[in-house]
Amino acid sequence: MTDPTVARPVVATSRCVLASAGHPPPVMVAPDGSIRVIDVPPGPLLGLGNLPFEAVDVHVPQGSLLALYTNGLLREHHSAPDSGLRELLHALSRPEPSLEEHCQAVLGALLDGRPTDDVALLMARTRILDADHVATWDLPPDPAAVADARDHASRQLAAWHMQDAQFTTELVVSELVTNAIRYAQPPIRLRLILEADHLTCEVSDSSTTTPHLRRARTFDEGGRGLFIVAQLARRWGTRHRYDGKTIWAELATGDGGPDLWTS
C-alpha cells in the first residue's frame, strides 16, 4: 500500500517533539535547503505492551519540511538502507511547487513499479502563528476554574470577533477542563489557537493517562464529556508530551451555530 499523505500542522512554539515506534528517523529540510536526519531513539513497536518511548525535542524553523516514512520506502529496490536514505535525501533536496507534488516526486524517485512492501510517506510544511492567534491560560485544579475557563474563552472569542462560535467553544472548553480537573493532575493549561477555517481548543495536564471515548449509560453520572466533545468537534485527539498530555478539539469556524455540530 502506498500512502502519500500530506499534513499541514499548526505550530505556535516552533518546537516539535518526536518519538519512534520502530520507524526510520524523520528528515527535516530547513528553509535554507540544509537537510538533517533527526536522531530519534528507536522505541518498541505499537501494541507490544506499555513500554516507554524516549522522545526528542527539536527546533523547527518556520517553512521547514518534515518527512516521515516507513522502512518500505527505503528497502524497495535498494540493497542497503543507506542507499535508499541517500536517494531519499536527494529527492527531498529538490524543490517542488506543492507538498502533493513533492510527495509524488519522492515516491517516483524511490519506487520502481508496484512496491512489494507497505510504503507510507507523510510530509508537512511548518508555519508559526503569531501571538495574536494564540491565547493561553494556566488554571488551578479547582472545579470553580471551569467557569473562569469559559469566561476566558468567551472574552477571547469576542476579541477575535467570533461570537457566533461562543456557545460551542464554551461547551468544549468546559468539558475538557472539567475532565482535566477531575481525572488528571496539575498544572492545567488551556490554549486556544485560531486559524482561517477552524479554532483549536487544547487542555494540557501532567498526567499521562489517555482518555477513552465511551457512551455513558442512562444512570451514569459521568462519562459524557468526551462524547460531547466528539460530537461538537470536527476532529479531536490526544497529544502526549514528556511531562504529560494535551487533549485537543478542532472546531470549524465557518458560519458558527449549527455548522459547528458534526457527527
mmCIF file of C-alpha atoms in Angstrom, residues 34-192:
data_model
loop_
_atom_site.group_PDB
_atom_site.id
_atom_site.type_symbol
_atom_site.label_atom_id
_atom_site.label_comp_id
_atom_site.label_asym_id
_atom_site.label_seq_id
_atom_site.Cartn_x
_atom_site.Cartn_y
_atom_site.Cartn_z
ATOM 1 C CA SER A 34 20.018 22.202 4.525
ATOM 2 C CA ILE A 35 18.898 18.663 5.359
ATOM 3 C CA ARG A 36 19.024 16.992 8.751
ATOM 4 C CA VAL A 37 18.262 13.386 9.643
ATOM 5 C CA ILE A 38 16.768 13.705 13.127
ATOM 6 C CA ASP A 39 18.282 11.211 15.542
ATOM 7 C CA VAL A 40 15.300 9.704 17.353
ATOM 8 C CA PRO A 41 15.980 6.716 19.646
ATOM 9 C CA PRO A 42 14.031 3.717 18.274
ATOM 10 C CA GLY A 43 11.192 2.632 20.524
ATOM 11 C CA PRO A 44 9.089 -0.543 20.673
ATOM 12 C CA LEU A 45 6.520 -1.302 18.022
ATOM 13 C CA LEU A 46 2.990 -0.234 18.843
ATOM 14 C CA GLY A 47 0.949 -2.947 20.522
ATOM 15 C CA LEU A 48 3.866 -4.640 22.296
ATOM 16 C CA GLY A 49 2.826 -3.502 25.746
ATOM 17 C CA ASN A 50 3.273 -0.408 27.878
ATOM 18 C CA LEU A 51 6.968 0.045 27.189
ATOM 19 C CA PRO A 52 8.299 3.618 27.436
ATOM 20 C CA PHE A 53 9.168 5.772 24.445
ATOM 21 C CA GLU A 54 12.090 8.188 24.510
ATOM 22 C CA ALA A 55 11.279 11.494 22.832
ATOM 23 C CA VAL A 56 13.471 14.242 21.411
ATOM 24 C CA ASP A 57 12.624 17.938 21.285
ATOM 25 C CA VAL A 58 13.644 19.638 18.034
ATOM 26 C CA HIS A 59 13.578 23.275 16.969
ATOM 27 C CA VAL A 60 11.740 23.544 13.626
ATOM 28 C CA PRO A 61 12.073 26.919 11.883
ATOM 29 C CA GLN A 62 9.105 28.322 10.004
ATOM 30 C CA GLY A 63 8.882 26.966 6.479
ATOM 31 C CA SER A 64 10.737 23.749 7.271
ATOM 32 C CA LEU A 65 9.762 20.495 5.580
ATOM 33 C CA LEU A 66 9.316 17.388 7.713
ATOM 34 C CA ALA A 67 9.295 13.950 6.105
ATOM 35 C CA LEU A 68 8.224 10.815 7.980
ATOM 36 C CA TYR A 69 8.196 7.438 6.276
ATOM 37 C CA THR A 70 8.241 3.676 6.761
ATOM 38 C CA ASN A 71 11.044 1.213 6.128
ATOM 39 C CA GLY A 72 9.347 0.053 2.957
ATOM 40 C CA LEU A 73 10.224 3.313 1.216
ATOM 41 C CA LEU A 74 13.966 2.734 1.735
ATOM 42 C CA ARG A 75 14.055 -1.005 1.213
ATOM 43 C CA GLU A 76 12.214 -1.050 -2.098
ATOM 44 C CA HIS A 77 14.722 -1.896 -4.836
ATOM 45 C CA HIS A 78 17.718 -0.992 -2.671
ATOM 46 C CA SER A 79 20.284 -3.500 -1.465
ATOM 47 C CA ALA A 80 21.160 -1.436 1.627
ATOM 48 C CA PRO A 81 19.117 1.028 3.716
ATOM 49 C CA ASP A 82 21.922 3.616 3.387
ATOM 50 C CA SER A 83 21.464 3.626 -0.371
ATOM 51 C CA GLY A 84 17.747 4.271 -0.003
ATOM 52 C CA LEU A 85 18.368 7.028 2.550
ATOM 53 C CA ARG A 86 20.798 8.788 0.192
ATOM 54 C CA GLU A 87 18.222 8.710 -2.586
ATOM 55 C CA LEU A 88 15.555 9.989 -0.197
ATOM 56 C CA LEU A 89 17.714 12.932 0.889
ATOM 57 C CA HIS A 90 18.487 13.739 -2.737
ATOM 58 C CA ALA A 91 14.793 13.660 -3.667
ATOM 59 C CA LEU A 92 13.856 15.855 -0.693
ATOM 60 C CA SER A 93 16.511 18.423 -1.622
ATOM 61 C CA ARG A 94 14.802 19.184 -4.931
ATOM 62 C CA PRO A 95 12.124 21.899 -4.513
ATOM 63 C CA GLU A 96 8.617 21.255 -5.787
ATOM 64 C CA PRO A 97 5.643 23.648 -6.236
ATOM 65 C CA SER A 98 3.482 21.915 -3.613
ATOM 66 C CA LEU A 99 3.576 19.260 -0.918
ATOM 67 C CA GLU A 100 1.465 16.942 -3.050
ATOM 68 C CA GLU A 101 3.930 17.189 -5.919
ATOM 69 C CA HIS A 102 6.842 16.782 -3.537
ATOM 70 C CA CYS A 103 5.307 13.573 -2.175
ATOM 71 C CA GLN A 104 4.803 12.205 -5.673
ATOM 72 C CA ALA A 105 8.349 13.186 -6.696
ATOM 73 C CA VAL A 106 9.861 11.369 -3.711
ATOM 74 C CA LEU A 107 7.781 8.260 -4.340
ATOM 75 C CA GLY A 108 8.675 8.332 -8.008
ATOM 76 C CA ALA A 109 12.388 8.602 -7.221
ATOM 77 C CA LEU A 110 12.468 5.731 -4.729
ATOM 78 C CA LEU A 111 9.836 3.318 -6.037
ATOM 79 C CA ASP A 112 10.023 1.342 -9.241
ATOM 80 C CA GLY A 113 6.651 -0.056 -10.177
ATOM 81 C CA ARG A 114 4.350 -1.666 -7.639
ATOM 82 C CA PRO A 115 6.001 -1.888 -4.189
ATOM 83 C CA THR A 116 6.347 -5.284 -2.536
ATOM 84 C CA ASP A 117 6.210 -3.830 0.975
ATOM 85 C CA ASP A 118 3.879 -1.378 2.661
ATOM 86 C CA VAL A 119 5.014 2.190 1.976
ATOM 87 C CA ALA A 120 3.792 5.275 3.815
ATOM 88 C CA LEU A 121 5.093 8.819 3.401
ATOM 89 C CA LEU A 122 3.972 11.836 5.414
ATOM 90 C CA MET A 123 5.282 15.300 4.577
ATOM 91 C CA ALA A 124 4.466 18.528 6.386
ATOM 92 C CA ARG A 125 5.400 22.179 5.876
ATOM 93 C CA THR A 126 5.535 24.066 9.171
ATOM 94 C CA ARG A 127 4.439 27.590 9.890
ATOM 95 C CA ILE A 128 4.299 29.569 13.101
ATOM 96 C CA LEU A 129 1.294 31.512 14.327
ATOM 97 C CA ASP A 130 1.887 34.918 15.863
ATOM 98 C CA ALA A 131 0.759 35.817 19.359
ATOM 99 C CA ASP A 132 -2.474 37.390 18.066
ATOM 100 C CA HIS A 133 -3.713 33.928 17.062
ATOM 101 C CA VAL A 134 -2.847 32.066 20.271
ATOM 102 C CA ALA A 135 -4.228 32.571 23.789
ATOM 103 C CA THR A 136 -3.081 30.607 26.859
ATOM 104 C CA TRP A 137 -4.253 30.461 30.477
ATOM 105 C CA ASP A 138 -2.993 28.487 33.483
ATOM 106 C CA LEU A 139 -5.840 27.092 35.586
ATOM 107 C CA PRO A 140 -5.892 25.890 39.211
ATOM 108 C CA PRO A 141 -7.090 22.313 39.900
ATOM 109 C CA ASP A 142 -10.335 23.660 41.342
ATOM 110 C CA PRO A 143 -13.830 22.946 39.954
ATOM 111 C CA ALA A 144 -14.515 26.682 40.194
ATOM 112 C CA ALA A 145 -11.889 27.190 37.486
ATOM 113 C CA VAL A 146 -14.258 25.724 34.886
ATOM 114 C CA ALA A 147 -16.373 28.883 34.960
ATOM 115 C CA ASP A 148 -13.228 31.001 34.693
ATOM 116 C CA ALA A 149 -12.096 28.955 31.665
ATOM 117 C CA ARG A 150 -15.428 29.563 29.928
ATOM 118 C CA ASP A 151 -15.125 33.269 30.681
ATOM 119 C CA HIS A 152 -11.571 33.379 29.307
ATOM 120 C CA ALA A 153 -12.705 31.656 26.109
ATOM 121 C CA SER A 154 -15.734 33.918 25.710
ATOM 122 C CA ARG A 155 -13.704 37.110 26.028
ATOM 123 C CA GLN A 156 -11.039 35.839 23.648
ATOM 124 C CA LEU A 157 -13.653 34.953 21.036
ATOM 125 C CA ALA A 158 -15.058 38.454 21.359
ATOM 126 C CA ALA A 159 -11.573 39.876 20.778
ATOM 127 C CA TRP A 160 -11.327 37.677 17.674
ATOM 128 C CA HIS A 161 -14.841 38.783 16.557
ATOM 129 C CA MET A 162 -16.071 35.178 16.727
ATOM 130 C CA GLN A 163 -19.122 35.492 18.951
ATOM 131 C CA ASP A 164 -21.015 33.051 16.717
ATOM 132 C CA ALA A 165 -18.726 30.260 17.925
ATOM 133 C CA GLN A 166 -19.118 31.151 21.592
ATOM 134 C CA PHE A 167 -21.684 28.533 22.643
ATOM 135 C CA THR A 168 -19.878 25.557 21.097
ATOM 136 C CA THR A 169 -16.426 26.689 22.199
ATOM 137 C CA GLU A 170 -17.530 27.288 25.783
ATOM 138 C CA LEU A 171 -19.094 23.835 25.922
ATOM 139 C CA VAL A 172 -15.964 22.112 24.592
ATOM 140 C CA VAL A 173 -13.716 24.118 26.908
ATOM 141 C CA SER A 174 -15.956 23.303 29.852
ATOM 142 C CA GLU A 175 -15.877 19.547 29.189
ATOM 143 C CA LEU A 176 -12.122 19.371 28.590
ATOM 144 C CA VAL A 177 -11.239 21.471 31.635
ATOM 145 C CA THR A 178 -13.676 19.518 33.824
ATOM 146 C CA ASN A 179 -12.080 16.227 32.777
ATOM 147 C CA ALA A 180 -8.596 17.584 33.479
ATOM 148 C CA ILE A 181 -9.576 18.797 36.960
ATOM 149 C CA ARG A 182 -11.488 15.646 37.824
ATOM 150 C CA TYR A 183 -9.194 12.942 36.448
ATOM 151 C CA ALA A 184 -5.776 14.455 35.704
ATOM 152 C CA GLN A 185 -3.021 16.248 37.564
ATOM 153 C CA PRO A 186 -1.899 19.888 37.671
ATOM 154 C CA PRO A 187 -0.562 22.044 36.201
ATOM 155 C CA ILE A 188 -3.547 22.535 33.888
ATOM 156 C CA ARG A 189 -3.357 24.840 30.902
ATOM 157 C CA LEU A 190 -5.991 26.000 28.419
ATOM 158 C CA ARG A 191 -4.937 27.195 24.976
ATOM 159 C CA LEU A 192 -6.983 28.482 22.021
#
